[in-house]
Amino acid sequence: MDVFRNRREQLINNIHEIKDNDLIILFSGFESSRTSFRPSSCAYYLTGIEDSGVVITIAKSGRMQAFVPRYGVDRGLWCGSRAVDDAWWKQAGFDSVNYLGEKISGYSLGMPIKEQSVSNLLDSLKKTVSQGGQLLTLGSLHKNIGNEQYIFMSQLAMLDSKISESFFDISETICEMRRIKDECEKEALKRAVEITVAGQHAAACAIKPGLAECAVRGAIERGFLLHGALRCSFPSIVATGKNATTLHHTSGQKVLENGDLVIVDVGAEYGFYAGDLTRTYPVSGKFSDRQKELYSAVLEAQKAAEKAAKPGMFLKNAKESAKSLHHIALKSLSTAGLEKFFLHGVGHYIGLEVHDVGDILQPLEPGCTFTIEPGVYIPDEGIGIRIEDNYLMTENGAIRLSSGLPREIGDIENIIAS
Ligand code: GLY
Ligand code: MN
C-alpha cells in the first residue's frame, strides 16, 4: 500500500498545473460477462484497487475518496468483492467511501449509466467545478491508457455538460511514470516472464504433427494456470505454415504439418503485469536448410539490437536511426536481403499492458521494460519467423529477463526432441 501511496504523491508532484481544488478521477472498470474482471491499469497502478465499478477521486492534498455502486443485491455473495470489506479501504488509504448514487439492480455496474445511479458522484464533481476546480482525468483515447475510464467519463459528460468542460487530460504524466518501472513492478514482471517461459516450454513439449493450433494453445495456457497466472496478457498466437505470416493470427483449428514452422507468441499475466515471448518451432523437430537460413538472420537481428540496447538508445526513431534498435535490426536483416519481409516495429514497452504506455520517442532509461522481436514473413514460401524476448534496461545495458528460454537452432531442436 506504501507503493501505491508513493505513486500518488509522485503523480501529484508531477502534475505542474494541479491546484488545491482540482480532483484526479479514476475508474476501476466495467465487468464483462465474457471475461473475468481485471481492473483498469491506471486505477490499479495508483491505488491497488481490484474491484469493478469504483470511482476514485484524489485531491492535491492526497485526500482520496471512493464512490461505489449501491448494488441491489449482496454483491459479496456473488463476487466476494472487496467493496464490502471495510478494512481494505482503510488499509489502502481511502479517507471516505460513499455510494455512487441510488440503488442499481443486480451485482455489477453496467452501461448506460443512469443519472440517479451516480448522483452522489455528480454532486461532488459539480461542487468541485463550481469552485473552479478541474477534473484531472485520462481524457484521451491514447492506446491502452484508459479506454474504460474514457467511456465512463464520456457517460458522465453526457449527463452534465459543465463537467466535461472541466476535464483536463493527465494521460501523458501517468504514461511517463508508468514507462519507468519501480521495484515492485520489476518483480511482478519478472514472474510474468518466468511463467511465460514455462508456457513456451509446454508449447515445445506439445508440438507434433497432427495437433491443431488451438491444442498447442491449450498446453500453453494450462501451463500459465498451473504456475498461478490468472490470465493471458493478450490472445495467444499459435500460427503454423502460412498462418504465421499473419502477424496476430490467434490460434485456430489448422493442423500442424511436418515441414512447417509454428510461431508461438504468448504472454502470461501475473500481478497484472504482462509477459510477451515468441519462439518459432519446427513441427517436425528439425529446421530445413532454408528455415535455418531465415531463422539465423532473425536471431542475428535480435542479437544486434540486444547488444546495442543501452540507456539513451531508442526503440524506434527514424530521425536518430544510428541509435534506433529498430533500424539496427533492419540493417542486420538487410545483410541477408530480408529487410522487406520485416513488417512491424522491433519492440514495445511491456508492463501493466502488453503494449504498455510510454512515449516510444523517448530514449530508453534504466527501469524501462520492453521487447525485442524482429521477424520475417514470406507468404509465398508459407514461412513466418519471429523471435521475441523481454528486457529490463539498467545503467549497464539491457538484461534479458527471458534468458531461460532457448533460442539457438540446436537448443530449439533439442527441446522439441526431448
Ligand atoms: N505479442 C504480440 C505483440 O507484441 O503484438
Ligand atoms: Mn510483443
XYZ file of C-alpha atoms and ligand atoms in Angstrom:
424
model
C 0.000 0.000 0.000
C 3.001 2.303 0.569
C 3.993 1.726 -3.039
C 0.611 2.913 -4.285
C 0.704 5.900 -1.906
C 4.158 6.867 -3.170
C 2.951 6.709 -6.758
C 0.036 9.019 -5.938
C 2.366 11.503 -4.267
C 4.714 11.369 -7.231
C 1.826 11.885 -9.655
C 0.593 14.930 -7.745
C 4.132 16.382 -7.735
C 4.462 15.701 -11.452
C 1.227 17.469 -12.469
C 2.593 21.007 -12.529
C -0.807 22.575 -13.221
C -2.616 20.937 -10.277
C -4.492 23.355 -7.991
C -5.828 22.849 -4.473
C -9.406 22.274 -5.524
C -8.724 20.031 -8.540
C -9.622 16.351 -8.425
C -7.902 13.446 -10.121
C -10.579 10.948 -11.199
C -10.018 7.241 -11.802
C -12.466 4.498 -12.728
C -11.680 0.856 -11.980
C -13.642 -0.523 -14.945
C -16.800 -2.290 -16.018
C -17.348 -6.005 -15.615
C -17.960 -8.155 -18.648
C -19.799 -11.437 -18.768
C -17.245 -12.875 -21.221
C -14.017 -12.480 -19.238
C -13.012 -12.330 -15.594
C -12.734 -8.805 -14.242
C -9.381 -7.078 -14.417
C -9.063 -3.546 -13.012
C -8.130 -0.757 -15.378
C -4.376 -0.334 -15.298
C -4.111 3.270 -14.093
C -6.648 2.798 -11.287
C -4.730 -0.268 -10.126
C -1.335 1.417 -10.536
C -2.314 4.300 -8.267
C -4.492 2.582 -5.659
C -4.228 -1.208 -5.796
C -7.982 -1.439 -6.462
C -9.082 -4.802 -7.833
C -12.837 -4.293 -7.655
C -15.083 -3.182 -10.528
C -17.346 -0.156 -10.839
C -15.422 2.033 -8.391
C -14.747 5.732 -8.984
C -11.812 7.198 -7.085
C -11.104 10.881 -6.572
C -7.752 12.165 -5.336
C -7.151 15.773 -4.262
C -3.849 17.642 -4.331
C -3.711 17.202 -0.541
C -3.672 13.432 -1.106
C -7.217 13.029 0.264
C -8.710 10.025 -1.510
C -12.355 9.089 -1.797
C -14.089 6.078 -3.287
C -17.571 6.012 -4.791
C -19.003 2.502 -5.089
C -22.212 1.366 -6.755
C -25.157 0.823 -4.406
C -25.918 -2.706 -5.531
C -29.446 -4.044 -5.262
C -28.192 -7.411 -4.022
C -25.487 -8.656 -1.704
C -22.503 -8.305 -4.049
C -20.252 -10.169 -1.649
C -22.459 -13.252 -2.084
C -21.879 -13.225 -5.862
C -18.376 -11.850 -6.151
C -16.722 -11.970 -2.736
C -15.999 -8.365 -3.557
C -13.528 -6.130 -1.780
C -16.172 -3.434 -1.959
C -17.769 -4.941 1.113
C -14.552 -5.112 3.084
C -14.249 -2.020 5.309
C -10.758 -2.936 6.442
C -9.419 -2.915 2.869
C -10.486 0.662 2.146
C -8.827 1.887 5.319
C -5.636 -0.040 4.726
C -5.497 1.238 1.154
C -5.565 4.832 2.397
C -9.083 5.898 1.427
C -10.372 8.780 3.552
C -14.004 8.075 2.740
C -16.149 5.561 0.900
C -19.549 6.689 -0.410
C -22.193 5.290 -2.682
C -22.082 6.436 -6.303
C -25.777 7.126 -6.205
C -29.097 5.376 -5.807
C -29.687 1.654 -5.891
C -28.906 -0.224 -9.104
C -30.284 -3.626 -9.947
C -28.044 -6.679 -9.905
C -24.482 -7.025 -8.696
C -22.477 -5.150 -11.315
C -22.392 -1.673 -12.807
C -23.400 -1.692 -16.447
C -23.918 0.803 -19.212
C -25.573 3.109 -19.981
C -25.035 4.912 -16.690
C -28.240 6.429 -15.333
C -28.121 9.811 -13.609
C -29.653 8.504 -10.392
C -27.144 5.664 -10.100
C -24.222 8.147 -9.995
C -25.996 11.100 -8.340
C -23.614 11.378 -5.355
C -20.593 11.430 -7.625
C -22.213 14.008 -9.905
C -22.979 16.231 -6.895
C -19.394 16.019 -5.721
C -17.968 16.774 -9.174
C -20.397 19.664 -9.737
C -19.287 21.162 -6.431
C -15.640 20.914 -7.485
C -16.415 22.549 -10.838
C -18.491 25.338 -9.255
C -15.491 26.180 -7.069
C -13.269 26.496 -10.159
C -11.693 23.060 -9.804
C -10.694 20.954 -12.784
C -11.337 17.257 -13.207
C -7.991 15.647 -13.987
C -8.636 12.503 -15.910
C -7.432 10.157 -18.612
C -9.153 12.257 -21.204
C -7.699 10.762 -24.330
C -8.239 7.543 -26.174
C -4.448 7.058 -26.053
C -3.979 3.396 -26.825
C -4.112 1.360 -23.618
C -4.094 4.277 -21.187
C -7.678 4.063 -20.071
C -10.378 3.364 -22.584
C -12.665 2.136 -19.794
C -12.215 5.396 -17.943
C -12.736 7.387 -21.124
C -16.042 5.618 -21.699
C -17.153 6.203 -18.121
C -16.215 9.894 -18.200
C -17.958 10.292 -21.556
C -21.098 8.876 -19.973
C -20.840 11.380 -17.113
C -20.246 14.179 -19.612
C -23.495 13.271 -21.361
C -25.304 13.714 -18.052
C -23.777 17.128 -17.316
C -22.034 19.331 -19.897
C -20.368 21.546 -17.245
C -18.485 18.515 -16.058
C -16.985 17.777 -19.471
C -15.884 21.415 -19.859
C -13.725 20.935 -16.762
C -11.856 17.839 -17.908
C -8.081 18.151 -18.016
C -6.082 15.299 -19.502
C -3.246 13.956 -17.343
C -2.577 10.879 -19.516
C 0.902 11.958 -20.509
C 2.037 12.456 -16.924
C 0.814 8.996 -15.883
C 2.254 7.381 -19.039
C 5.690 8.822 -18.320
C 5.568 7.492 -14.750
C 4.471 4.058 -15.924
C 7.254 3.988 -18.539
C 9.849 3.652 -15.761
C 9.135 0.631 -13.571
C 9.645 0.641 -9.797
C 10.979 -2.363 -7.870
C 7.521 -3.846 -7.229
C 6.697 -3.679 -10.904
C 10.001 -5.275 -11.887
C 9.328 -8.207 -9.551
C 5.808 -8.800 -10.922
C 7.072 -8.533 -14.469
C 9.937 -10.966 -13.843
C 7.438 -13.515 -12.541
C 5.144 -12.934 -15.540
C 8.122 -13.580 -17.824
C 9.132 -16.734 -15.894
C 5.621 -18.129 -16.234
C 5.585 -17.230 -19.919
C 8.847 -19.170 -20.284
C 7.098 -22.158 -18.673
C 4.236 -21.766 -21.159
C 6.727 -21.788 -24.048
C 8.280 -24.984 -22.692
C 4.798 -26.507 -22.552
C 4.300 -25.499 -26.194
C 7.596 -27.065 -27.245
C 6.634 -30.304 -25.489
C 3.194 -30.380 -27.091
C 4.126 -29.545 -30.682
C 3.856 -32.511 -33.056
C 2.355 -33.165 -36.479
C -1.400 -33.694 -36.424
C -2.094 -31.404 -33.467
C -4.261 -28.308 -34.018
C -3.011 -24.793 -33.218
C -5.673 -24.490 -30.533
C -4.451 -27.677 -28.847
C -0.965 -26.156 -28.544
C -2.627 -23.095 -27.084
C -4.352 -25.351 -24.566
C -0.997 -26.719 -23.383
C 0.426 -23.214 -23.015
C -2.487 -21.732 -21.106
C -2.687 -24.791 -18.859
C 0.973 -24.104 -18.047
C 0.167 -20.483 -17.197
C -2.643 -21.504 -14.858
C -0.553 -24.214 -13.198
C 2.007 -21.537 -12.351
C -0.541 -19.124 -10.912
C -1.041 -16.732 -13.817
C -4.752 -15.989 -13.859
C -4.989 -14.830 -17.444
C -3.104 -14.253 -20.661
C -1.760 -10.773 -21.280
C -3.160 -10.936 -24.849
C -4.901 -13.562 -27.009
C -2.402 -16.383 -27.573
C -0.899 -16.547 -31.058
C -0.184 -20.062 -32.313
C 0.231 -19.845 -36.078
C 1.531 -22.547 -38.338
C 2.519 -22.598 -42.012
C 1.149 -19.649 -43.936
C -0.875 -18.540 -40.882
C 2.443 -17.461 -39.369
C 2.641 -14.690 -41.971
C -0.413 -13.051 -40.364
C 1.210 -11.117 -37.534
C -1.566 -11.587 -34.981
C -3.153 -14.848 -36.102
C -4.856 -16.133 -32.956
C -4.763 -19.896 -32.580
C -7.300 -21.699 -34.738
C -8.050 -25.200 -35.915
C -5.301 -25.513 -38.525
C -3.371 -28.724 -38.018
C 0.415 -28.677 -37.608
C 2.168 -30.403 -40.508
C 5.609 -31.913 -40.892
C 7.929 -29.473 -42.630
C 6.082 -26.371 -41.404
C 7.117 -23.893 -38.758
C 4.860 -22.696 -35.962
C 5.066 -19.275 -34.333
C 4.132 -19.269 -30.654
C 3.689 -15.701 -29.369
C 2.149 -15.756 -25.898
C 2.124 -13.923 -22.602
C 1.166 -14.782 -19.050
C -0.208 -12.020 -16.867
C 0.991 -12.088 -13.268
C 0.082 -9.489 -10.663
C -1.499 -7.612 -13.617
C 1.905 -7.439 -15.409
C 2.394 -8.820 -18.899
C 4.988 -11.241 -20.241
C 5.283 -11.484 -24.037
C 7.579 -14.077 -25.618
C 7.765 -15.520 -29.112
C 9.526 -18.596 -30.360
C 9.322 -20.262 -33.750
C 9.449 -24.065 -33.705
C 9.794 -26.640 -36.498
C 6.815 -29.018 -36.319
C 8.981 -31.987 -37.322
C 11.592 -31.122 -34.690
C 14.190 -30.189 -37.342
C 14.584 -26.945 -39.295
C 15.094 -27.296 -43.052
C 18.153 -25.577 -44.565
C 16.018 -22.664 -45.827
C 14.285 -22.331 -42.454
C 17.691 -22.357 -40.738
C 18.942 -19.622 -43.049
C 15.963 -17.372 -42.317
C 15.883 -18.192 -38.603
C 19.587 -17.385 -38.230
C 19.086 -14.000 -39.890
C 16.237 -13.127 -37.494
C 18.277 -14.278 -34.498
C 21.265 -12.206 -35.652
C 18.996 -9.152 -35.955
C 17.666 -9.703 -32.452
C 21.176 -10.091 -31.035
C 22.363 -6.950 -32.858
C 19.520 -4.894 -31.359
C 20.009 -6.509 -27.943
C 23.747 -5.723 -27.919
C 23.034 -2.101 -28.806
C 20.328 -1.743 -26.135
C 21.798 0.773 -23.649
C 20.338 3.821 -21.912
C 19.984 6.626 -24.439
C 19.064 4.328 -27.333
C 15.554 4.375 -28.821
C 13.202 1.506 -29.552
C 12.378 3.167 -32.856
C 13.338 6.624 -34.014
C 13.720 7.290 -37.727
C 15.400 10.657 -37.066
C 18.128 9.001 -34.974
C 18.491 5.743 -36.885
C 22.014 5.018 -35.576
C 20.523 4.976 -32.061
C 17.319 3.164 -33.018
C 17.071 -0.544 -32.162
C 14.511 -0.942 -34.926
C 16.895 0.389 -37.535
C 19.777 -1.681 -36.170
C 17.661 -4.852 -36.558
C 16.568 -3.720 -40.014
C 20.177 -3.173 -41.071
C 21.136 -6.615 -39.795
C 18.296 -8.212 -41.791
C 19.302 -6.240 -44.887
C 22.675 -8.015 -44.969
C 20.649 -11.153 -45.760
C 18.379 -9.232 -48.167
C 15.403 -9.733 -45.843
C 14.543 -6.187 -44.775
C 11.416 -6.059 -46.959
C 9.994 -9.028 -45.043
C 10.316 -7.333 -41.634
C 6.814 -5.919 -41.317
C 6.477 -4.455 -37.812
C 8.345 -2.479 -35.185
C 11.242 -4.128 -33.360
C 9.574 -3.903 -29.985
C 7.370 -2.167 -27.464
C 7.224 -1.377 -23.771
C 5.730 -4.048 -21.510
C 4.132 -3.526 -18.125
C 0.547 -3.401 -16.972
C -0.363 -3.703 -20.642
C 1.398 -5.929 -23.119
C 1.837 -2.917 -25.378
C 2.497 -0.662 -22.457
C 2.099 3.085 -22.348
C 5.020 5.481 -22.676
C 6.402 7.660 -25.426
C 8.406 5.482 -27.789
C 10.330 8.551 -28.968
C 11.851 8.980 -25.518
C 15.251 7.317 -25.112
C 15.343 4.069 -23.143
C 16.237 4.638 -19.483
C 17.024 2.378 -16.539
C 13.701 0.936 -15.397
C 12.205 0.661 -18.896
C 10.935 -2.835 -19.705
C 10.462 -3.779 -23.331
C 10.572 -6.439 -26.035
C 12.954 -7.004 -28.934
C 11.149 -9.060 -31.562
C 12.335 -8.963 -35.149
C 10.634 -11.238 -37.651
C 10.382 -12.127 -41.326
C 7.158 -13.110 -43.075
C 7.213 -14.647 -46.569
C 3.707 -15.739 -47.655
C 4.955 -17.179 -50.964
C 7.053 -19.695 -49.019
C 4.455 -20.212 -46.249
C 7.038 -19.131 -43.680
C 6.795 -16.700 -40.775
C 9.549 -16.428 -38.180
C 9.611 -14.191 -35.088
C 11.882 -14.314 -32.041
C 10.872 -12.178 -29.062
C 12.433 -11.701 -25.647
C 11.703 -9.387 -22.723
C 14.253 -6.937 -21.313
C 14.850 -4.647 -18.372
C 17.046 -1.628 -19.037
C 19.703 -0.944 -16.399
C 22.565 1.563 -16.142
C 24.807 -1.070 -17.748
C 22.563 -2.160 -20.573
C 19.574 -4.373 -21.155
C 19.075 -7.574 -19.141
C 17.267 -10.359 -20.988
C 14.635 -11.424 -18.455
C 13.707 -14.423 -20.595
C 17.238 -15.804 -20.895
C 15.911 -19.127 -19.518
C 14.158 -19.773 -22.807
C 16.366 -21.310 -25.552
C 16.538 -19.513 -28.879
C 19.512 -21.126 -30.692
C 18.621 -23.547 -33.507
C 20.255 -26.571 -31.836
C 18.605 -25.854 -28.479
C 15.174 -25.398 -30.046
C 15.558 -28.719 -31.885
C 16.687 -30.370 -28.655
C 13.717 -29.239 -26.584
C 11.279 -30.398 -29.251
C 13.118 -33.736 -29.448
C 13.152 -34.178 -25.670
N 2.951 -10.355 -28.716
C 2.067 -9.617 -29.519
C 2.593 -8.289 -29.863
O 3.582 -7.846 -29.350
O 1.997 -7.576 -30.650
Mn 5.385 -8.304 -28.437
